Short mmCIF file of C-alpha atoms and ligand atoms in Angstrom, two decimals:
data_model
loop_
_atom_site.label_atom_id
_atom_site.label_comp_id
_atom_site.label_asym_id
_atom_site.label_seq_id
_atom_site.Cartn_x
_atom_site.Cartn_y
_atom_site.Cartn_z
CA MET T 76 -16.62 -8.86 3.03
CA MET T 77 -19.08 -8.81 4.35
CA GLU T 78 -18.41 -13.00 3.94
CA CYS T 79 -15.07 -12.84 5.58
CA SER T 80 -16.08 -10.43 8.59
CA TRP T 81 -19.09 -13.19 9.76
CA LYS T 82 -16.93 -16.06 9.70
CA VAL T 83 -14.10 -14.01 11.68
CA LEU T 84 -17.10 -13.29 14.07
CA VAL T 85 -17.68 -17.54 13.16
CA LEU T 86 -14.01 -18.09 14.87
CA ILE T 87 -13.97 -16.74 17.90
CA VAL T 88 -17.21 -17.98 18.96
CA PHE T 89 -15.23 -20.98 18.22
CA THR T 90 -11.97 -20.14 19.10
CA SER T 91 -13.17 -19.48 22.50
CA LEU T 92 -15.01 -22.34 23.27
CA GLY T 93 -11.71 -23.94 23.12
CA ILE T 94 -13.12 -26.17 19.52
CA GLN T 95 -9.69 -24.93 17.87
CA TYR T 96 -7.32 -26.33 16.11
CA THR T 97 -10.07 -28.37 13.60
CA ALA T 98 -12.30 -25.16 13.90
CA ILE T 99 -9.54 -22.25 12.39
CA LYS T 100 -8.66 -25.22 10.05
CA SER T 101 -11.72 -26.44 8.89
CA LEU T 102 -13.19 -22.03 9.01
CA ARG T 103 -10.19 -21.59 6.95
CA MET T 104 -11.20 -23.90 3.97
CA THR T 105 -14.37 -22.34 3.49
CA PHE T 106 -12.87 -19.19 3.24
CA THR T 107 -14.53 -17.93 0.14
CA SER T 108 -11.97 -18.09 -3.10
CA PRO T 109 -12.38 -13.34 -3.61
CA CYS T 110 -11.94 -13.42 0.04
CA ARG T 111 -9.05 -15.75 0.36
CA ASN T 112 -7.43 -14.13 -3.19
CA MET T 113 -7.66 -10.80 -1.08
CA ALA T 114 -4.05 -9.53 0.48
CA ALA T 115 -4.57 -10.23 4.58
CA GLU T 116 -4.97 -6.48 4.23
CA ASN T 117 -8.03 -5.96 2.24
CA ARG T 118 -9.17 -8.64 3.57
CA CYS T 119 -9.39 -7.82 7.04
CA GLY T 120 -8.36 -3.74 6.67
CA HIS T 121 -12.33 -3.37 7.82
CA ILE T 122 -13.08 -4.03 10.95
CA LYS T 123 -12.38 -1.97 13.22
CA ASP T 124 -11.67 -3.92 16.30
CA ASN T 125 -8.42 -4.07 16.93
CA VAL T 126 -8.18 -8.14 18.01
CA THR T 127 -11.00 -9.23 15.62
CA ARG T 128 -8.74 -7.60 12.84
CA ALA T 129 -5.71 -9.76 14.39
CA LEU T 130 -7.14 -12.73 14.24
CA CYS T 131 -8.48 -12.06 10.68
CA GLU T 132 -4.61 -11.69 9.98
CA ASP T 133 -3.38 -14.12 11.91
CA VAL T 134 -5.90 -16.77 9.87
CA ASN T 135 -4.91 -15.14 7.15
CA GLY T 136 -1.46 -15.58 7.67
CA GLN T 137 0.24 -13.41 5.62
CA GLN T 138 -0.16 -9.90 8.34
CA GLY T 139 0.17 -12.08 10.87
CA ARG T 140 3.19 -13.16 13.55
CA LYS T 141 5.59 -15.03 11.27
CA HIS T 142 7.59 -18.48 12.80
CA ILE T 143 10.45 -19.44 11.60
CA LEU T 144 11.97 -23.11 12.39
CA ILE T 145 16.08 -23.13 11.53
CA LEU T 146 16.11 -26.81 11.96
CA ALA T 147 19.54 -27.99 11.61
CA THR T 148 22.45 -31.21 12.80
CA ALA T 149 25.26 -29.96 15.44
CA ARG T 150 28.30 -28.77 13.48
CA SER T 151 26.73 -27.81 10.51
CA GLY T 152 26.77 -23.77 10.22
CA SER T 153 23.21 -23.22 12.44
CA SER T 154 24.74 -20.61 14.99
CA PHE T 155 25.85 -18.85 11.53
CA LEU T 156 22.32 -19.56 10.33
CA GLY T 157 20.90 -17.90 13.43
CA GLN T 158 22.47 -14.87 13.15
CA LEU T 159 20.80 -13.84 10.60
CA PHE T 160 17.83 -13.58 12.28
CA ASN T 161 18.81 -12.89 15.78
CA GLN T 162 21.00 -9.59 14.03
CA ASN T 163 17.73 -8.69 12.34
CA PRO T 164 15.83 -6.06 16.13
CA ASP T 165 12.72 -7.35 14.73
CA ILE T 166 12.79 -10.72 15.15
CA PHE T 167 13.15 -13.07 19.06
CA TYR T 168 14.63 -15.53 18.10
CA LEU T 169 15.31 -18.46 20.49
CA TYR T 170 19.08 -20.75 20.67
CA GLU T 171 18.79 -24.07 21.44
CA PRO T 172 15.64 -24.11 23.66
CA LEU T 173 15.01 -27.49 23.10
CA TYR T 174 18.50 -27.88 25.47
CA HIS T 175 15.90 -27.90 28.75
CA VAL T 176 14.42 -30.96 27.30
CA GLN T 177 17.29 -33.28 25.93
CA ASN T 178 19.04 -31.98 30.00
CA MET T 179 15.37 -33.33 31.09
CA PHE T 180 15.03 -36.71 30.54
CA THR T 181 19.02 -37.65 29.27
CA ASN T 182 20.67 -39.73 33.07
CA SER T 183 24.15 -38.43 34.93
CA ASN T 184 25.22 -41.09 31.64
CA GLY T 185 24.90 -39.95 28.35
CA LEU T 186 21.62 -41.94 27.90
CA PRO T 187 17.83 -40.96 27.29
CA THR T 188 15.27 -41.77 30.10
CA ILE T 189 12.17 -41.49 27.88
CA ASP T 190 11.78 -42.53 24.66
CA ARG T 191 12.50 -40.86 20.80
CA ARG T 192 8.63 -41.10 20.66
CA SER T 193 8.06 -39.15 23.38
CA LEU T 194 10.75 -37.20 24.18
CA LEU T 195 9.68 -35.92 20.26
CA GLY T 196 6.44 -35.25 21.76
CA ALA T 197 7.88 -33.03 24.35
CA TYR T 198 9.88 -31.27 21.39
CA ARG T 199 7.12 -30.18 19.40
CA ASP T 200 4.71 -29.19 22.48
CA LEU T 201 7.70 -26.53 24.00
CA LEU T 202 7.41 -24.69 20.52
CA HIS T 203 4.33 -24.41 20.03
CA ASN T 204 4.14 -22.95 23.80
CA LEU T 205 6.78 -20.51 22.83
CA TYR T 206 6.24 -19.55 20.02
CA ASP T 207 2.36 -18.53 21.22
CA CYS T 208 5.38 -16.14 23.93
CA ASP T 209 3.54 -19.05 26.24
CA PHE T 210 7.32 -19.64 28.65
CA HIS T 211 5.74 -21.59 31.08
CA LEU T 212 6.60 -25.30 30.48
CA LEU T 213 9.73 -24.54 29.15
CA GLU T 214 10.42 -23.55 34.10
CA ASN T 215 9.62 -27.72 34.04
CA TYR T 216 12.37 -28.05 32.33
CA ILE T 217 15.01 -25.68 33.39
CA LYS T 218 17.13 -26.75 36.12
CA PRO T 219 16.73 -25.18 38.48
CA THR T 220 13.46 -25.33 39.07
CA PRO T 221 13.27 -21.38 38.60
CA LYS T 222 11.43 -19.47 41.41
CA ASP T 223 8.73 -17.06 41.06
CA HIS T 224 9.73 -17.33 37.00
CA VAL T 225 13.05 -16.63 37.37
CA THR T 226 15.86 -18.05 35.51
CA TYR T 227 19.64 -18.32 36.24
CA SER T 228 20.49 -21.66 34.45
CA PHE T 229 18.35 -20.48 30.04
CA PHE T 230 20.93 -22.40 28.31
CA ARG T 231 23.29 -19.69 26.01
CA ARG T 232 21.36 -16.72 26.94
CA GLY T 233 23.27 -14.16 25.84
CA ALA T 234 22.86 -15.53 21.88
CA SER T 235 19.84 -14.90 21.97
CA LYS T 236 19.80 -10.75 21.53
CA ALA T 237 16.17 -10.03 23.05
CA LEU T 238 17.28 -11.61 26.04
CA CYS T 239 19.77 -9.43 26.26
CA THR T 240 18.00 -6.52 25.10
CA PRO T 241 15.43 -4.26 27.32
CA PRO T 242 13.40 -4.84 28.91
CA VAL T 243 14.12 -8.35 29.11
CA CYS T 244 17.89 -7.14 30.82
CA ASN T 245 17.94 -3.03 30.88
CA GLN T 246 21.83 -3.68 32.44
CA LEU T 247 22.63 -3.74 28.67
CA GLU T 248 23.48 -0.48 26.98
CA ASP T 249 24.65 -1.86 24.21
CA PHE T 250 24.72 -5.48 23.54
CA GLN T 251 27.68 -6.86 21.74
CA GLN T 252 28.80 -10.15 23.56
CA GLU T 253 27.17 -12.57 24.88
CA SER T 254 29.74 -13.11 27.12
CA GLN T 255 29.14 -9.90 28.22
CA CYS T 256 25.55 -10.90 28.43
CA VAL T 257 25.60 -12.95 31.48
CA LYS T 258 28.19 -10.92 33.05
CA LYS T 259 25.72 -8.42 33.33
CA CYS T 260 22.23 -9.98 32.70
CA ARG T 261 22.88 -12.64 34.66
CA LYS T 262 19.15 -14.00 35.78
CA VAL T 263 15.78 -14.67 33.05
CA ASN T 264 12.29 -13.30 34.37
CA LEU T 265 10.29 -15.76 32.35
CA THR T 266 7.77 -13.33 32.74
CA LEU T 267 9.04 -10.16 31.54
CA ALA T 268 10.52 -12.63 28.05
CA SER T 269 7.26 -13.94 27.10
CA THR T 270 5.69 -9.80 27.35
CA ALA T 271 8.63 -9.32 26.09
CA CYS T 272 8.00 -12.04 23.42
CA ARG T 273 4.77 -10.44 22.41
CA SER T 274 5.91 -7.92 21.05
CA TYR T 275 7.74 -8.91 18.67
CA ARG T 276 5.09 -10.41 14.53
CA THR T 277 8.54 -13.07 14.10
CA MET T 278 10.05 -15.09 15.99
CA ALA T 279 12.73 -18.06 15.10
CA ILE T 280 13.94 -20.72 17.05
CA LYS T 281 16.92 -22.68 16.49
CA THR T 282 17.22 -26.60 16.99
CA ILE T 283 20.41 -29.21 16.04
CA ARG T 284 17.49 -31.59 18.44
CA ILE T 285 14.49 -32.72 15.79
CA PRO T 286 16.05 -35.69 13.13
CA GLU T 287 14.11 -34.21 10.67
CA ILE T 288 11.44 -32.13 8.94
CA ASN T 289 9.20 -35.41 8.98
CA HIS T 290 9.00 -35.37 12.92
CA MET T 291 7.46 -31.09 12.16
CA ARG T 292 4.53 -31.63 10.71
CA THR T 293 1.83 -31.54 12.89
CA LEU T 294 2.84 -27.94 13.54
CA VAL T 295 4.27 -27.09 9.93
CA GLU T 296 -0.16 -27.99 9.67
CA ASP T 297 -1.48 -26.11 12.05
CA PRO T 298 -2.55 -23.22 10.81
CA ARG T 299 -2.28 -20.44 14.57
CA LEU T 300 1.54 -21.21 13.44
CA ASN T 301 2.10 -19.92 10.28
CA LEU T 302 5.66 -21.72 10.30
CA LYS T 303 8.30 -21.71 8.09
CA ILE T 304 11.29 -24.19 7.89
CA ILE T 305 14.53 -23.66 6.25
CA HIS T 306 15.73 -27.24 6.57
CA LEU T 307 20.88 -26.09 6.55
CA VAL T 308 22.63 -29.62 5.53
CA ARG T 309 26.07 -29.38 5.44
CA ASP T 310 28.33 -32.06 3.22
CA PRO T 311 28.32 -34.57 5.44
CA ARG T 312 32.49 -35.54 5.79
CA ALA T 313 33.16 -31.99 6.77
CA VAL T 314 29.88 -32.30 9.35
CA LEU T 315 32.18 -34.73 10.71
CA ALA T 316 35.40 -33.16 10.40
CA SER T 317 34.34 -30.11 12.78
CA ARG T 318 32.85 -32.46 14.80
CA MET T 319 35.97 -34.68 15.29
CA SER T 320 37.45 -31.63 16.78
CA THR T 321 34.46 -29.72 18.91
CA PHE T 322 33.41 -32.84 20.77
CA VAL T 323 36.81 -34.59 20.67
CA ASP T 324 36.12 -37.23 23.27
CA GLN T 325 32.42 -39.15 22.18
CA TYR T 326 34.37 -39.03 19.22
CA ARG T 327 37.85 -40.34 20.15
CA SER T 328 38.12 -43.83 17.23
CA TYR T 329 37.72 -41.35 14.72
CA ASN T 330 40.41 -39.02 16.37
CA ILE T 331 42.01 -41.85 16.52
CA TRP T 332 42.26 -43.28 13.10
CA ASN T 333 42.40 -39.43 11.45
CA SER T 334 45.92 -39.53 13.47
CA SER T 335 47.14 -43.19 13.14
CA GLY T 336 45.58 -43.62 8.96
CA ARG T 337 44.40 -46.80 10.59
CA LYS T 338 40.69 -48.30 11.08
CA PRO T 339 39.58 -48.85 15.38
CA HIS T 340 38.51 -52.35 15.88
CA SER T 341 36.00 -50.23 17.45
CA ILE T 342 33.80 -47.81 16.57
CA ASP T 343 30.54 -46.39 16.21
CA LEU T 344 29.44 -45.70 13.18
CA SER T 345 25.97 -44.96 13.42
CA LEU T 346 27.12 -41.12 15.15
CA ILE T 347 28.25 -40.03 11.30
CA ARG T 348 25.17 -42.80 10.06
CA ASN T 349 22.28 -40.73 12.05
CA VAL T 350 22.94 -37.63 9.61
CA CYS T 351 22.45 -38.97 6.30
CA ILE T 352 19.47 -41.31 7.71
CA ASP T 353 17.91 -37.93 9.18
CA TYR T 354 19.31 -36.09 5.65
CA SER T 355 18.60 -38.51 3.54
CA ASN T 356 14.55 -38.99 5.34
CA SER T 357 13.94 -34.88 5.16
CA LEU T 358 15.22 -34.87 1.38
CA GLU T 359 13.23 -37.96 0.19
CA THR T 360 9.69 -36.37 1.50
CA ALA T 361 10.61 -32.01 0.57
CA PHE T 362 11.27 -34.00 -2.89
CA GLY T 363 7.93 -35.58 -2.41
CA ARG T 364 5.68 -32.12 -2.36
CA PRO T 365 3.57 -33.51 0.01
CA SER T 366 0.61 -29.98 0.26
CA TRP T 367 1.86 -30.23 3.66
CA LEU T 368 5.06 -28.20 2.89
CA LYS T 369 3.94 -26.20 0.91
CA GLY T 370 5.07 -22.31 1.00
CA LYS T 371 6.42 -24.07 4.67
CA TYR T 372 10.03 -25.11 3.61
CA MET T 373 13.37 -24.41 1.47
CA LEU T 374 16.53 -26.42 1.74
CA VAL T 375 20.20 -24.44 1.96
CA ARG T 376 23.23 -25.91 1.64
CA TYR T 377 25.70 -24.34 3.94
CA GLU T 378 27.95 -24.55 1.78
CA ASP T 379 25.77 -21.72 -0.90
CA LEU T 380 25.60 -19.34 2.50
CA ALA T 381 29.56 -19.73 3.62
CA ARG T 382 29.86 -18.75 -0.33
CA ASP T 383 27.84 -16.37 -0.83
CA PRO T 384 26.00 -15.12 2.71
CA MET T 385 24.79 -11.78 1.44
CA LYS T 386 22.95 -13.33 -1.38
CA LYS T 387 21.49 -16.12 -0.02
CA ALA T 388 20.27 -14.59 2.65
CA THR T 389 18.72 -12.68 0.81
CA ASN T 390 17.08 -15.60 -0.93
CA ILE T 391 15.53 -16.49 2.69
CA TYR T 392 14.04 -13.32 4.17
CA ASN T 393 12.09 -13.07 0.75
CA PHE T 394 11.05 -16.76 0.90
CA ILE T 395 9.92 -16.31 4.35
CA GLY T 396 8.66 -12.10 2.96
CA LEU T 397 10.81 -10.76 5.42
CA GLN T 398 12.02 -7.75 5.19
CA TRP T 399 15.39 -7.38 5.18
CA LYS T 400 16.82 -4.45 7.66
CA GLU T 401 19.48 -2.94 6.87
CA GLY T 402 22.40 -3.28 9.70
CA LEU T 403 22.04 -6.61 9.00
CA SER T 404 24.04 -6.07 5.04
CA SER T 405 27.16 -4.81 7.69
CA TRP T 406 26.79 -7.86 10.61
CA ILE T 407 27.04 -10.34 7.44
CA GLU T 408 30.38 -8.37 6.20
CA GLU T 409 32.33 -7.86 9.17
CA ASN T 410 31.40 -11.30 10.33
CA THR T 411 31.99 -13.85 6.71
CA ASN T 412 34.99 -11.32 6.03
CA ALA T 413 37.29 -11.40 8.89
CA THR T 414 40.65 -12.82 8.88
CA VAL T 415 40.57 -15.87 11.01
CA SER T 416 41.37 -15.00 14.90
CA PRO T 417 43.51 -18.01 16.87
CA ASN T 418 40.81 -16.75 20.02
CA SER T 419 38.34 -17.39 18.63
CA SER T 420 35.69 -19.86 19.83
CA LYS T 421 34.35 -23.03 18.68
CA PHE T 422 30.53 -21.85 18.52
CA ALA T 423 31.77 -17.70 17.01
CA THR T 424 30.53 -17.36 12.95
CA ASN T 425 33.36 -14.26 12.89
CA ARG T 426 35.76 -16.35 10.48
CA LYS T 427 36.25 -15.86 6.49
CA SER T 428 33.08 -17.94 5.26
CA SER T 429 33.97 -18.87 1.54
CA GLU T 430 37.59 -19.53 2.37
CA THR T 431 36.90 -21.90 5.99
CA VAL T 432 34.21 -23.93 4.24
CA GLU T 433 35.95 -26.38 2.47
CA ASN T 434 38.50 -26.80 5.04
CA TRP T 435 37.04 -29.82 5.88
CA ARG T 436 39.15 -31.54 3.13
CA PHE T 437 42.64 -31.24 4.59
CA GLN T 438 41.32 -32.31 8.17
CA LEU T 439 40.34 -36.22 7.16
CA HIS T 440 42.26 -38.75 6.74
CA LEU T 441 41.25 -40.57 3.17
CA GLY T 442 39.71 -43.66 4.73
CA ILE T 443 37.17 -41.77 7.05
CA VAL T 444 35.90 -39.31 4.35
CA GLN T 445 35.65 -43.06 1.72
CA MET T 446 33.63 -44.51 4.68
CA VAL T 447 31.32 -41.82 4.94
CA GLN T 448 30.71 -41.68 1.36
CA ASP T 449 30.43 -45.06 1.58
CA ILE T 450 27.50 -44.85 5.13
CA CYS T 451 26.03 -41.62 2.48
CA ASN T 452 26.36 -42.62 -0.03
CA THR T 453 22.58 -41.51 -1.34
CA THR T 454 22.19 -38.61 0.77
CA ILE T 455 25.82 -37.51 -0.90
CA SER T 456 24.65 -37.54 -4.87
CA GLN T 457 21.30 -35.88 -2.35
CA LEU T 458 22.81 -33.07 -1.79
CA GLY T 459 25.03 -32.66 -4.52
CA TYR T 460 28.72 -32.50 -3.08
CA GLN T 461 31.16 -35.27 -5.26
CA PHE T 462 33.35 -38.18 -4.26
CA VAL T 463 36.28 -38.41 -3.97
CA ASP T 464 39.00 -41.39 -4.16
CA SER T 465 42.48 -40.56 -3.84
CA THR T 466 43.76 -38.24 -1.39
CA GLN T 467 45.41 -35.67 -4.13
CA GLN T 468 41.59 -35.18 -5.18
CA LEU T 469 41.12 -34.69 -1.83
CA ARG T 470 42.66 -32.27 -1.10
CA ASN T 471 42.48 -30.15 -4.55
CA LEU T 472 41.03 -26.80 -3.46
CA SER T 473 40.84 -25.44 -7.20
CA GLN T 474 38.23 -28.40 -7.66
CA SER T 475 35.34 -27.70 -5.38
CA LEU T 476 32.93 -30.80 -4.98
CA VAL T 477 29.80 -29.30 -3.81
CA GLU T 478 28.15 -29.11 -7.76
CA PRO T 479 26.40 -25.83 -8.09
CA ARG T 480 22.41 -26.78 -8.19
CA VAL T 481 19.73 -24.56 -6.81
CA PHE T 482 17.47 -25.73 -4.46
CA LEU T 483 14.02 -23.64 -4.64
CA PRO T 484 12.16 -23.66 -2.49
CA PHE T 485 8.35 -25.14 -2.91
CA ILE T 486 5.82 -22.76 -2.97
C1 NAG B 80 -6.62 0.15 17.32
O1 NAG B 80 -5.61 0.46 16.66
C2 NAG B 80 -5.53 1.30 15.89
C3 NAG B 80 -3.84 2.09 15.33
O2 NAG B 80 -3.40 0.74 15.36
C4 NAG B 80 -5.10 2.36 17.20
O3 NAG B 80 -4.66 4.17 17.48
C5 NAG B 80 -6.00 2.28 18.33
O4 NAG B 80 -5.81 2.90 19.05
C6 NAG B 80 -6.78 0.60 18.76
N1 NAG B 80 -7.60 1.35 19.24
C7 NAG B 80 -7.20 -0.50 20.69
C8 NAG B 80 -8.88 -0.11 21.53
O5 NAG B 80 -6.12 -0.25 20.79
C1 NAG B 81 9.08 -10.41 36.96
O1 NAG B 81 8.96 -9.17 36.28
C2 NAG B 81 7.25 -8.83 36.02
C3 NAG B 81 6.68 -8.68 34.59
O2 NAG B 81 7.30 -7.10 35.24
C4 NAG B 81 6.60 -8.38 37.85
O3 NAG B 81 6.15 -8.31 37.55
C5 NAG B 81 8.49 -10.00 38.41
O4 NAG B 81 7.97 -8.66 39.41
C6 NAG B 81 9.09 -10.13 37.98
N1 NAG B 81 10.03 -11.04 39.44
C7 NAG B 81 10.25 -10.84 39.82
C8 NAG B 81 11.20 -11.83 40.42
O5 NAG B 81 11.34 -9.87 39.52
C1 NAG B 82 34.47 -9.48 1.29
O1 NAG B 82 35.77 -9.06 0.42
C2 NAG B 82 35.75 -8.34 -1.00
C3 NAG B 82 37.19 -7.54 -1.03
O2 NAG B 82 36.90 -6.88 0.39
C4 NAG B 82 33.60 -8.36 -0.98
O3 NAG B 82 34.66 -8.40 -2.72
C5 NAG B 82 33.11 -9.00 -0.70
O4 NAG B 82 32.12 -9.03 -1.24
C6 NAG B 82 33.01 -9.43 0.79
N1 NAG B 82 31.98 -9.98 1.28
C7 NAG B 82 30.70 -9.81 2.18
C8 NAG B 82 29.77 -11.79 1.94
O5 NAG B 82 30.42 -8.88 2.43
C1 NAG B 83 44.23 -13.77 22.58
O1 NAG B 83 43.93 -13.71 23.89
C2 NAG B 83 45.92 -13.79 23.84
C3 NAG B 83 45.61 -14.24 25.89
O2 NAG B 83 44.58 -15.41 26.06
C4 NAG B 83 46.04 -12.18 24.12
O3 NAG B 83 46.88 -12.07 25.12
C5 NAG B 83 45.69 -11.87 22.74
O4 NAG B 83 45.71 -9.96 23.09
C6 NAG B 83 44.23 -11.72 22.23
N1 NAG B 83 44.13 -11.37 21.16
C7 NAG B 83 43.18 -10.84 20.48
C8 NAG B 83 43.36 -10.71 19.07
O5 NAG B 83 42.50 -10.49 21.11
C1 NAG B 84 43.26 -34.97 11.41
O1 NAG B 84 44.72 -35.63 10.77
C2 NAG B 84 45.05 -34.56 11.18
C3 NAG B 84 47.49 -34.70 10.16
O2 NAG B 84 48.15 -35.95 11.29
C4 NAG B 84 44.81 -33.05 11.84
O3 NAG B 84 45.82 -31.15 10.66
C5 NAG B 84 43.67 -32.37 11.79
O4 NAG B 84 43.93 -31.48 11.75
C6 NAG B 84 42.82 -33.91 11.62
N1 NAG B 84 41.87 -33.65 11.89
C7 NAG B 84 41.15 -33.11 12.78
C8 NAG B 84 39.17 -33.32 12.68
O5 NAG B 84 41.29 -33.96 14.12
C1 NAG B 85 26.09 -45.85 -4.64
O1 NAG B 85 25.20 -46.32 -4.34
C2 NAG B 85 24.77 -46.61 -5.42
C3 NAG B 85 24.01 -48.15 -5.54
O2 NAG B 85 24.67 -49.00 -4.54
C4 NAG B 85 26.20 -47.38 -6.69
O3 NAG B 85 25.93 -47.97 -8.16
C5 NAG B 85 28.06 -45.98 -6.98
O4 NAG B 85 28.26 -46.04 -7.42
C6 NAG B 85 27.86 -45.19 -4.87
N1 NAG B 85 27.82 -44.52 -5.12
C7 NAG B 85 29.90 -44.76 -4.54
C8 NAG B 85 30.25 -43.16 -4.98
O5 NAG B 85 29.64 -45.44 -4.18
C1 NAG B 86 43.62 -29.74 -9.58
O1 NAG B 86 42.65 -30.03 -10.14
C2 NAG B 86 42.74 -29.44 -10.71
C3 NAG B 86 40.90 -28.76 -11.72
O2 NAG B 86 41.08 -30.00 -11.94
C4 NAG B 86 43.80 -29.71 -12.53
O3 NAG B 86 44.29 -29.22 -12.99
C5 NAG B 86 45.10 -29.70 -11.34
O4 NAG B 86 45.56 -30.49 -12.20
C6 NAG B 86 44.94 -29.80 -10.08
N1 NAG B 86 45.78 -30.88 -9.25
C7 NAG B 86 46.83 -31.59 -8.81
C8 NAG B 86 47.92 -31.06 -7.94
O5 NAG B 86 46.72 -32.21 -8.47
#
């Protein structure tokens, strides 16, 4: 016990000297084993001073703040997965805050104005700040520049419940829809957002802008962050089908191929190849079980989530060590069992998920499917999806293309 408290004291001195990261890390290593094996509560409970105790609990993980990163790719079901966190009133959830960084470093032709490495660095820095509930760095990326820490241009603010409810927005009695929030709340006072953020013990951020888990290594290794990554993947053939109907312009040549049945001469295959390269690079790292990912990483196939959302959501909550909230069950029930409304937006999550998950099999010409299978051969096998070699096989839903596989989190 004494052992623990003096180390925490030393820690505070070090922290205030600004020698933060390495000091915390090395001190954490020196915690003696009887101390380390106690639950953080017992370990830190005897400390009288609240701040010191909070720091003790923080450094020791479990009882401190929890930070979650949903790492996904466009059109892989990440909005839905994000909702499992957004709908939980104990979680401060942000939807794609990295959009602002990407937007800042993209020219009018849609091309990046800085190199990939710098962009990834900027992403990491912003994430770190946001997890600390510091929104100042974000202000530098919002266009137009916020005035007096107030902005009307916070990307998809309505997708974040915490930004649509008090204290950030007091205009809504019962927040239901994103559009309603945007209309009624209008501005975001980032000072208020930051204060609100600090009152939550769990923060979740969703992003489709980080290509691989390897890019998150320095954040995962930072003991102050207590970061857990939920890596969402989806059958690349389904990802492509969804993108073709969502990003019609960008995927024009794919759509021509789909409707004509003939492969166009000029087609940018990197659009789909990159998805698979990113998946495979992440999976190779994860399957190798490096120590830095221990207890920090969970792979989720969207298909498993869509088929049995309640079960998968429970698995995810258990892995993170989050308490289940009553309202989540009814939210899942309402949003995965609904009949598809013709009015539902492309980004809506309200669909009968178990049925729509294999819809792509009716949306792609066999030639496109085979092209993806060639390019993504390794990735498709790694994730346990099955290949098809005829249209008949492709369209026959009584034969699932999703092999039952359990990807146990590495703990
Ligand atoms: C410390 O925490 C306890 C219990 O959470 C609370 O009653 C007390 O007022 C806090 N003390 C200070 C100085 O904040
Ligand atoms: C933003 O919120 C802070 C904290 O409540 C407040 O002091 C400030 O006046 C607000 N700014 C504006 C422009 O409303
Ligand atoms: C959806 O509804 C069916 C039948 O009413 C029920 O068996 C199933 O458990 C529900 N699924 C979810 C995820 O709530
Ligand atoms: C769908 O949109 C149409 C036209 O905008 C509207 O008349 C109809 O009531 C909407 N249906 C639902 C279920 O919202
Ligand atoms: C591809 O073409 C088929 C048949 O013309 C069509 O039903 C389907 O919606 C198209 N797929 C996409 C992704 O647009
Ligand atoms: C994937 O690639 C491997 C090695 O190149 C090959 O043996 C296998 O047949 C391929 N599978 C498919 C479905 O193309
Ligand atoms: C569809 O697949 C099932 C199961 O593999 C098979 O028994 C059935 O004959 C197939 N139907 C057609 C039309 O190919």
